[in-house]
Amino acid sequence: MKTVFVLNGPNLNLLGTREPAVYGAQTLADVEKLCADVCARHGFALRFHQSNHEGALVDWIHEAGRLHAAGQLAGAVINAGAYTHTSIALHDAVKGTGITLIELHISNVHAREAFRHHSYMAAAARAVMCGFGVAGYGLAIDGLAQMQPSAISA
Ligand code: DQA
């Protein structure tokens, strides 16, 4: 069974109360449940984490990289929050491990402030998703399932 990592960066622990007009009313626990259900549907194991600390996210990407090297990783969905727009370290961690990355944002960052338009993650990502609300997490896992060598192409 392959594993999907879903990593969440700073302030995503506040989902449900943080700017609900932008990020919706669902909590991070709701998002974890959604991811668990979608992973179960695809036969993936789930590792779901959140941290407000950049280094913790780097460490989890390295952990995902070890599974990738062993052929046991389906990929990673990462909502790096504001680190998306600032972190060369997260970019380097993804490049350095070779994991399949889906960059994810709950909101449509391109319809927001200019400082959210640049992403250090995008150049290291297989795909980038934004603006689907928290439903995007499930859609991103569906996308990883489609990318598996075993997937039947439509
Ligand atoms: C976010 C968008 C980022 O610009 C912001 O810093 C976040 C959340 C999103 O999910 O829409 O923390 O990644």
Short mmCIF file of C-alpha atoms and ligand atoms in Angstrom, two decimals:
data_model
loop_
_atom_site.label_atom_id
_atom_site.label_comp_id
_atom_site.label_asym_id
_atom_site.label_seq_id
_atom_site.Cartn_x
_atom_site.Cartn_y
_atom_site.Cartn_z
CA MET A 1 0.00 0.00 0.00
CA LYS A 2 1.43 3.37 -1.00
CA THR A 3 1.32 6.37 1.31
CA VAL A 4 0.10 9.92 0.69
CA PHE A 5 1.58 12.71 2.79
CA VAL A 6 -0.69 15.72 3.36
CA LEU A 7 1.30 18.54 4.93
CA ASN A 8 -0.09 21.82 6.20
CA GLY A 9 1.94 24.87 7.06
CA PRO A 10 1.50 27.83 9.39
CA ASN A 11 -1.90 28.99 10.62
CA LEU A 12 -3.77 26.11 9.02
CA ASN A 13 -4.41 24.80 12.54
CA LEU A 14 -6.76 27.81 12.78
CA LEU A 15 -9.06 26.56 10.00
CA GLY A 16 -12.70 26.95 11.00
CA THR A 17 -12.12 30.23 12.84
CA ARG A 18 -9.49 31.88 10.61
CA GLU A 19 -11.05 34.28 8.07
CA PRO A 20 -14.01 31.96 7.34
CA ALA A 21 -15.03 34.10 4.34
CA VAL A 22 -11.71 33.11 2.73
CA TYR A 23 -11.02 29.63 4.11
CA GLY A 24 -14.50 28.34 5.00
CA ALA A 25 -15.94 26.93 8.21
CA GLN A 26 -14.39 23.48 8.19
CA THR A 27 -11.64 22.67 10.66
CA LEU A 28 -8.32 20.94 10.06
CA ALA A 29 -9.80 17.85 11.73
CA ASP A 30 -12.56 17.92 9.09
CA VAL A 31 -9.88 18.15 6.38
CA GLU A 32 -8.00 15.20 7.88
CA LYS A 33 -11.22 13.14 7.86
CA LEU A 34 -11.84 14.07 4.22
CA CYS A 35 -8.29 13.05 3.29
CA ALA A 36 -8.60 9.77 5.21
CA ASP A 37 -11.84 8.92 3.39
CA VAL A 38 -10.41 9.72 -0.06
CA CYS A 39 -7.17 7.83 0.69
CA ALA A 40 -9.18 4.80 1.84
CA ARG A 41 -11.15 4.91 -1.42
CA HIS A 42 -7.90 4.74 -3.40
CA GLY A 43 -6.19 2.20 -1.15
CA PHE A 44 -3.60 4.71 0.10
CA ALA A 45 -2.27 5.05 3.64
CA LEU A 46 -2.38 8.65 4.91
CA ARG A 47 0.16 10.69 6.84
CA PHE A 48 -1.46 14.00 7.78
CA HIS A 49 0.48 16.74 9.57
CA GLN A 50 0.41 20.43 10.35
CA SER A 51 3.14 22.65 11.74
CA ASN A 52 3.75 26.35 12.18
CA HIS A 53 7.49 25.65 11.89
CA GLU A 54 9.34 25.51 8.57
CA GLY A 55 11.91 22.94 9.72
CA ALA A 56 9.22 20.48 10.78
CA LEU A 57 7.77 20.64 7.28
CA VAL A 58 11.26 20.06 5.80
CA ASP A 59 11.67 17.00 8.06
CA TRP A 60 8.33 15.52 6.93
CA ILE A 61 9.27 16.09 3.27
CA HIS A 62 12.51 14.20 3.94
CA GLU A 63 10.49 11.39 5.52
CA ALA A 64 8.24 11.30 2.45
CA GLY A 65 11.42 11.22 0.36
CA ARG A 66 12.60 8.06 2.10
CA LEU A 67 9.29 6.36 1.25
CA HIS A 68 9.59 7.68 -2.31
CA ALA A 69 13.04 6.13 -2.62
CA ALA A 70 11.60 2.83 -1.43
CA GLY A 71 8.78 3.01 -4.02
CA GLN A 72 6.18 3.37 -1.26
CA LEU A 73 5.02 6.97 -1.76
CA ALA A 74 2.09 7.95 -3.98
CA GLY A 75 2.97 11.61 -3.51
CA ALA A 76 2.53 14.60 -1.25
CA VAL A 77 -0.14 17.28 -1.10
CA ILE A 78 1.34 20.35 0.53
CA ASN A 79 -0.45 23.49 1.59
CA ALA A 80 2.59 25.37 2.80
CA GLY A 81 0.50 28.41 3.78
CA ALA A 82 2.58 31.59 3.77
CA TYR A 83 5.82 29.57 3.45
CA THR A 84 4.71 28.98 -0.16
CA HIS A 85 5.63 32.57 -0.88
CA THR A 86 8.88 32.71 1.11
CA SER A 87 10.53 29.32 1.54
CA ILE A 88 13.46 28.28 -0.62
CA ALA A 89 14.07 25.58 2.02
CA LEU A 90 10.77 23.86 1.21
CA HIS A 91 11.46 24.14 -2.52
CA ASP A 92 14.90 22.58 -2.01
CA ALA A 93 13.46 19.79 0.17
CA VAL A 94 11.01 18.79 -2.56
CA LYS A 95 13.68 18.97 -5.29
CA GLY A 96 16.19 17.16 -3.11
CA THR A 97 13.89 14.21 -2.42
CA GLY A 98 12.26 13.94 -5.86
CA ILE A 99 8.80 13.41 -4.37
CA THR A 100 5.70 14.00 -6.47
CA LEU A 101 4.24 17.22 -5.10
CA ILE A 102 0.79 18.70 -5.51
CA GLU A 103 0.90 22.32 -4.33
CA LEU A 104 -2.45 23.16 -2.82
CA HIS A 105 -4.22 26.30 -1.62
CA ILE A 106 -7.73 26.53 -0.24
CA SER A 107 -8.22 30.03 -1.62
CA ASN A 108 -7.52 31.29 -5.14
CA VAL A 109 -4.23 32.97 -4.31
CA HIS A 110 -4.12 34.64 -7.74
CA ALA A 111 -7.29 36.59 -6.97
CA ARG A 112 -5.75 37.91 -3.73
CA GLU A 113 -2.88 40.20 -2.73
CA ALA A 114 0.11 40.40 -5.10
CA PHE A 115 2.44 38.92 -2.45
CA ARG A 116 0.50 35.65 -2.74
CA HIS A 117 1.03 35.38 -6.50
CA HIS A 118 4.58 34.05 -6.34
CA SER A 119 5.23 30.51 -5.17
CA TYR A 120 8.59 28.90 -4.43
CA MET A 121 6.78 25.54 -4.39
CA ALA A 122 5.35 25.72 -7.91
CA ALA A 123 8.66 25.14 -9.72
CA ALA A 124 9.12 21.93 -7.72
CA ALA A 125 5.50 20.75 -8.11
CA ARG A 126 3.95 18.28 -10.52
CA ALA A 127 0.66 20.16 -10.26
CA VAL A 128 -0.73 23.25 -8.57
CA MET A 129 -4.30 23.62 -7.30
CA CYS A 130 -6.04 26.56 -5.70
CA GLY A 131 -9.50 27.95 -5.13
CA PHE A 132 -11.51 24.76 -4.58
CA GLY A 133 -11.89 25.38 -0.85
CA VAL A 134 -11.03 22.45 1.41
CA ALA A 135 -12.55 20.10 -1.20
CA GLY A 136 -9.27 20.67 -3.06
CA TYR A 137 -7.51 18.29 -0.68
CA GLY A 138 -9.70 15.40 -1.83
CA LEU A 139 -9.34 16.42 -5.47
CA ALA A 140 -5.55 16.55 -5.10
CA ILE A 141 -5.49 13.00 -3.70
CA ASP A 142 -7.71 11.91 -6.62
CA GLY A 143 -5.11 13.53 -8.89
CA LEU A 144 -2.29 11.58 -7.25
CA ALA A 145 -4.26 8.37 -7.82
CA GLN A 146 -4.51 9.25 -11.52
CA MET A 147 -0.73 9.77 -11.66
CA GLN A 148 0.12 6.29 -10.38
CA PRO A 149 1.66 3.98 -12.98
CA SER A 150 -1.13 1.49 -12.26
CA ALA A 151 -3.91 4.03 -13.07
CA ILE A 152 -6.01 3.35 -16.17
CA SER A 153 -5.81 6.37 -18.45
CA ALA A 154 -9.19 7.67 -19.58
C1 DQA B 1 -3.16 29.48 1.65
C2 DQA B 1 -2.87 30.79 0.91
C3 DQA B 1 -1.63 31.46 1.47
O1 DQA B 1 -1.37 32.66 0.77
C4 DQA B 1 -1.84 31.78 2.94
O2 DQA B 1 -0.67 32.35 3.47
C5 DQA B 1 -2.28 30.62 3.73
C6 DQA B 1 -3.28 29.71 3.15
C7 DQA B 1 -4.48 28.84 1.19
O3 DQA B 1 -4.69 27.68 1.53
O4 DQA B 1 -5.29 29.47 0.49
O5 DQA B 1 -1.90 30.44 4.87
O6 DQA B 1 -2.11 28.58 1.38
#
